[in-house]
Amino acid sequence: MTTAAERKTADFWFDPLCPWAWMTSRWLIEVQQLRPVDVNWHVMSLSVLNEGRDLPERYRELMDKGWGPVRVCIAAAQQHGEEVLGRLYTELGLRLHNRAMPLERATVEEALVAAGLPVELADAADTDAYDEALRASHKEGISLVGEDVGTPVIAVEGADGDRVAFFGPVVTPTPRGEAAARLWDGTLLVASTPGFYEIKRTRTAGPSFE
């Protein structure tokens, strides 16, 4: 039996738009089946991150549309509790990434219904009423890891008990079974190494939603 002291917590910041965050989130879901891990889901925003930056027109258009899903996530968490974020993110991600559905209101509404949430939450996409809370959630994750990263961000317990955050792990396809567990063990290992900052190599493959 796992004791309370043996359980670990992972804080995970996501933007539903990001395919790499989606891959990493599915890895964490897998890890939960193999290790005593509790995942706390948080919202960050590529639209916030890229404010004021000189972006290619196509990416700028995506960032403009990207405000909608994260606002809906924040609204859902505020009105129905933080615990709904995980299942709402799952339903959004399945549609945006695995099924390649368009980033539009109908897709968001379908995800809300599948997550057992009121379809009216989709109205949040078109208002800035939740932007203060969105920016605060985004800032919490970025303040742990630094400004020169995107999504995903993961924070775990370090050697001194404080949260240590990283960008990533960026991986494709999503590791399953023992491979997922080993990656989790390695994440805890590097987080517990004082002064460790990064391991990086150039990506040569796109996200594979297997």
CSV table of C-alpha atoms in Angstrom, one decimal:
chain,number,residue,atom,x,y,z
A,1,MET,CA,0.0,0.0,0.0
A,2,THR,CA,1.3,3.5,-0.9
A,3,THR,CA,1.7,5.9,2.0
A,4,ALA,CA,0.9,9.6,1.8
A,5,ALA,CA,4.6,10.3,2.0
A,6,GLU,CA,5.3,8.2,-1.1
A,7,ARG,CA,2.7,10.0,-3.2
A,8,LYS,CA,4.0,12.6,-5.6
A,9,THR,CA,2.3,15.6,-7.1
A,10,ALA,CA,2.8,16.9,-10.6
A,11,ASP,CA,1.6,20.4,-11.5
A,12,PHE,CA,1.0,20.7,-15.2
A,13,TRP,CA,0.3,23.8,-17.2
A,14,PHE,CA,-1.3,23.4,-20.6
A,15,ASP,CA,-2.8,25.3,-23.5
A,16,PRO,CA,-5.3,23.2,-25.3
A,17,LEU,CA,-3.9,24.5,-28.6
A,18,CYS,CA,-0.4,23.0,-28.1
A,19,PRO,CA,0.0,19.5,-29.6
A,20,TRP,CA,3.2,18.9,-27.6
A,21,ALA,CA,1.5,19.7,-24.3
A,22,TRP,CA,-1.2,17.3,-25.4
A,23,MET,CA,1.4,14.5,-25.9
A,24,THR,CA,2.9,15.2,-22.5
A,25,SER,CA,-0.4,15.3,-20.7
A,26,ARG,CA,-1.3,11.9,-22.1
A,27,TRP,CA,2.1,10.6,-20.7
A,28,LEU,CA,1.1,11.9,-17.3
A,29,ILE,CA,-2.3,10.2,-17.5
A,30,GLU,CA,-0.4,7.0,-18.3
A,31,VAL,CA,2.0,7.6,-15.4
A,32,GLN,CA,-0.9,7.8,-13.0
A,33,GLN,CA,-1.7,4.2,-13.7
A,34,LEU,CA,1.8,3.1,-12.9
A,35,ARG,CA,3.1,5.4,-10.1
A,36,PRO,CA,1.5,7.0,-7.1
A,37,VAL,CA,1.1,10.5,-8.7
A,38,ASP,CA,-1.6,13.1,-8.3
A,39,VAL,CA,-1.8,15.6,-11.2
A,40,ASN,CA,-3.0,19.2,-10.7
A,41,TRP,CA,-4.0,20.8,-14.0
A,42,HIS,CA,-3.4,24.5,-14.7
A,43,VAL,CA,-4.0,26.7,-17.6
A,44,MET,CA,-1.3,28.7,-19.4
A,45,SER,CA,-1.7,30.6,-22.6
A,46,LEU,CA,0.3,30.8,-25.8
A,47,SER,CA,-1.7,33.8,-26.7
A,48,VAL,CA,-0.6,35.6,-23.5
A,49,LEU,CA,3.0,34.3,-24.0
A,50,ASN,CA,3.2,35.8,-27.5
A,51,GLU,CA,1.6,39.2,-26.8
A,52,GLY,CA,3.6,41.9,-28.4
A,53,ARG,CA,5.9,39.6,-30.3
A,54,ASP,CA,6.5,39.9,-34.1
A,55,LEU,CA,4.9,36.7,-35.4
A,56,PRO,CA,4.2,35.3,-38.8
A,57,GLU,CA,0.7,36.2,-40.0
A,58,ARG,CA,-0.6,32.6,-39.9
A,59,TYR,CA,0.7,32.1,-36.3
A,60,ARG,CA,-0.7,35.4,-35.2
A,61,GLU,CA,-4.1,34.4,-36.4
A,62,LEU,CA,-3.8,31.2,-34.4
A,63,MET,CA,-2.9,33.1,-31.3
A,64,ASP,CA,-5.8,35.4,-31.8
A,65,LYS,CA,-8.2,32.4,-31.9
A,66,GLY,CA,-6.3,30.8,-29.0
A,67,TRP,CA,-7.8,33.1,-26.4
A,68,GLY,CA,-11.1,31.2,-26.6
A,69,PRO,CA,-10.3,27.7,-25.3
A,70,VAL,CA,-8.2,29.0,-22.4
A,71,ARG,CA,-10.8,31.4,-21.3
A,72,VAL,CA,-13.4,28.6,-21.4
A,73,CYS,CA,-11.1,26.5,-19.2
A,74,ILE,CA,-10.7,29.2,-16.7
A,75,ALA,CA,-14.4,29.9,-16.6
A,76,ALA,CA,-15.1,26.2,-16.1
A,77,ALA,CA,-12.6,26.0,-13.2
A,78,GLN,CA,-14.0,29.1,-11.5
A,79,GLN,CA,-17.6,28.0,-11.8
A,80,HIS,CA,-17.3,24.3,-11.3
A,81,GLY,CA,-14.0,23.8,-9.4
A,82,GLU,CA,-10.4,23.1,-10.5
A,83,GLU,CA,-11.1,19.4,-10.6
A,84,VAL,CA,-13.0,19.8,-13.9
A,85,LEU,CA,-9.9,21.0,-15.8
A,86,GLY,CA,-8.4,17.6,-16.4
A,87,ARG,CA,-11.5,16.1,-18.0
A,88,LEU,CA,-12.3,19.3,-20.0
A,89,TYR,CA,-8.7,19.4,-21.3
A,90,THR,CA,-9.0,15.8,-22.3
A,91,GLU,CA,-12.2,16.4,-24.3
A,92,LEU,CA,-10.8,19.5,-26.0
A,93,GLY,CA,-7.5,17.7,-26.8
A,94,LEU,CA,-9.2,14.7,-28.3
A,95,ARG,CA,-11.1,16.9,-30.7
A,96,LEU,CA,-8.4,19.5,-31.5
A,97,HIS,CA,-5.6,17.0,-31.9
A,98,ASN,CA,-6.6,13.4,-32.4
A,99,ARG,CA,-9.7,14.2,-34.5
A,100,ALA,CA,-8.3,17.4,-36.1
A,101,MET,CA,-11.6,19.2,-35.5
A,102,PRO,CA,-11.6,23.0,-36.3
A,103,LEU,CA,-10.9,25.5,-33.5
A,104,GLU,CA,-14.4,26.9,-33.4
A,105,ARG,CA,-17.3,27.3,-31.0
A,106,ALA,CA,-19.0,24.1,-32.1
A,107,THR,CA,-15.9,22.1,-31.2
A,108,VAL,CA,-15.7,23.7,-27.7
A,109,GLU,CA,-19.4,23.2,-27.1
A,110,GLU,CA,-19.0,19.5,-28.0
A,111,ALA,CA,-16.1,19.1,-25.6
A,112,LEU,CA,-18.0,20.8,-22.8
A,113,VAL,CA,-21.0,18.5,-23.2
A,114,ALA,CA,-18.7,15.4,-23.2
A,115,ALA,CA,-17.0,16.7,-20.0
A,116,GLY,CA,-20.4,17.0,-18.3
A,117,LEU,CA,-20.2,20.8,-18.2
A,118,PRO,CA,-22.8,23.4,-19.3
A,119,VAL,CA,-22.5,24.3,-22.9
A,120,GLU,CA,-23.0,28.0,-22.0
A,121,LEU,CA,-19.4,28.1,-20.7
A,122,ALA,CA,-18.5,28.5,-24.4
A,123,ASP,CA,-19.6,32.1,-24.1
A,124,ALA,CA,-16.5,32.8,-22.1
A,125,ALA,CA,-14.4,32.5,-25.2
A,126,ASP,CA,-15.6,35.9,-26.4
A,127,THR,CA,-15.2,38.0,-23.3
A,128,ASP,CA,-12.1,39.2,-21.4
A,129,ALA,CA,-14.0,38.7,-18.1
A,130,TYR,CA,-11.7,35.8,-17.2
A,131,ASP,CA,-8.4,37.2,-18.5
A,132,GLU,CA,-7.2,38.4,-15.1
A,133,ALA,CA,-7.5,34.9,-13.7
A,134,LEU,CA,-6.0,33.4,-16.9
A,135,ARG,CA,-3.0,35.7,-16.7
A,136,ALA,CA,-2.5,34.8,-13.0
A,137,SER,CA,-2.6,31.0,-13.8
A,138,HIS,CA,-0.2,31.6,-16.7
A,139,LYS,CA,2.2,33.7,-14.6
A,140,GLU,CA,2.3,31.0,-11.8
A,141,GLY,CA,3.7,28.5,-14.2
A,142,ILE,CA,6.0,30.8,-16.1
A,143,SER,CA,7.4,32.3,-12.9
A,144,LEU,CA,8.6,28.8,-11.9
A,145,VAL,CA,10.2,27.9,-15.2
A,146,GLY,CA,11.2,31.2,-16.9
A,147,GLU,CA,10.0,33.4,-19.8
A,148,ASP,CA,12.0,31.6,-22.6
A,149,VAL,CA,9.7,28.5,-22.9
A,150,GLY,CA,6.3,27.6,-24.1
A,151,THR,CA,4.0,24.7,-23.3
A,152,PRO,CA,4.0,22.3,-21.6
A,153,VAL,CA,5.3,23.2,-18.2
A,154,ILE,CA,5.6,20.6,-15.4
A,155,ALA,CA,6.5,21.2,-11.8
A,156,VAL,CA,7.5,18.4,-9.4
A,157,GLU,CA,9.0,18.2,-6.0
A,158,GLY,CA,12.8,18.9,-5.9
A,159,ALA,CA,15.4,17.8,-3.4
A,160,ASP,CA,14.5,20.4,-0.8
A,161,GLY,CA,10.8,19.9,-1.2
A,162,ASP,CA,10.2,23.0,-3.3
A,163,ARG,CA,8.6,22.8,-6.7
A,164,VAL,CA,11.1,22.5,-9.6
A,165,ALA,CA,9.6,23.3,-13.0
A,166,PHE,CA,10.7,22.4,-16.5
A,167,PHE,CA,9.5,22.9,-20.0
A,168,GLY,CA,8.5,19.5,-21.3
A,169,PRO,CA,9.2,16.7,-21.4
A,170,VAL,CA,8.6,17.0,-25.1
A,171,VAL,CA,8.1,13.5,-26.5
A,172,THR,CA,6.4,11.7,-29.4
A,173,PRO,CA,4.7,9.4,-29.5
A,174,THR,CA,3.4,9.3,-26.0
A,175,PRO,CA,5.3,6.7,-23.9
A,176,ARG,CA,3.3,3.9,-22.6
A,177,GLY,CA,3.8,1.3,-19.9
A,178,GLU,CA,7.2,0.9,-18.4
A,179,ALA,CA,8.6,3.5,-20.8
A,180,ALA,CA,6.2,6.1,-19.3
A,181,ALA,CA,7.2,5.1,-15.8
A,182,ARG,CA,10.9,5.3,-16.5
A,183,LEU,CA,10.5,8.8,-18.0
A,184,TRP,CA,8.6,9.9,-14.8
A,185,ASP,CA,11.3,8.4,-12.6
A,186,GLY,CA,13.9,10.3,-14.6
A,187,THR,CA,11.9,13.5,-14.3
A,188,LEU,CA,12.0,13.2,-10.5
A,189,LEU,CA,15.7,12.4,-10.7
A,190,VAL,CA,16.7,15.5,-12.6
A,191,ALA,CA,14.4,17.6,-10.4
A,192,SER,CA,16.2,16.4,-7.3
A,193,THR,CA,19.6,17.3,-8.8
A,194,PRO,CA,20.6,20.8,-7.5
A,195,GLY,CA,21.6,23.1,-10.4
A,196,PHE,CA,20.1,20.9,-13.1
A,197,TYR,CA,18.5,23.1,-15.8
A,198,GLU,CA,18.0,21.3,-19.2
A,199,ILE,CA,18.7,18.6,-21.6
A,200,LYS,CA,17.8,19.4,-25.2
A,201,ARG,CA,18.1,18.2,-28.8
A,202,THR,CA,16.6,19.3,-32.1
A,203,ARG,CA,13.2,17.8,-32.8
A,204,THR,CA,13.2,15.8,-36.0
A,205,ALA,CA,9.6,14.4,-35.8
A,206,GLY,CA,6.2,16.0,-35.3
A,207,PRO,CA,3.6,14.9,-32.7
A,208,SER,CA,2.2,11.5,-33.4
A,209,PHE,CA,-1.2,11.0,-31.8
A,210,GLU,CA,-1.0,7.2,-31.6
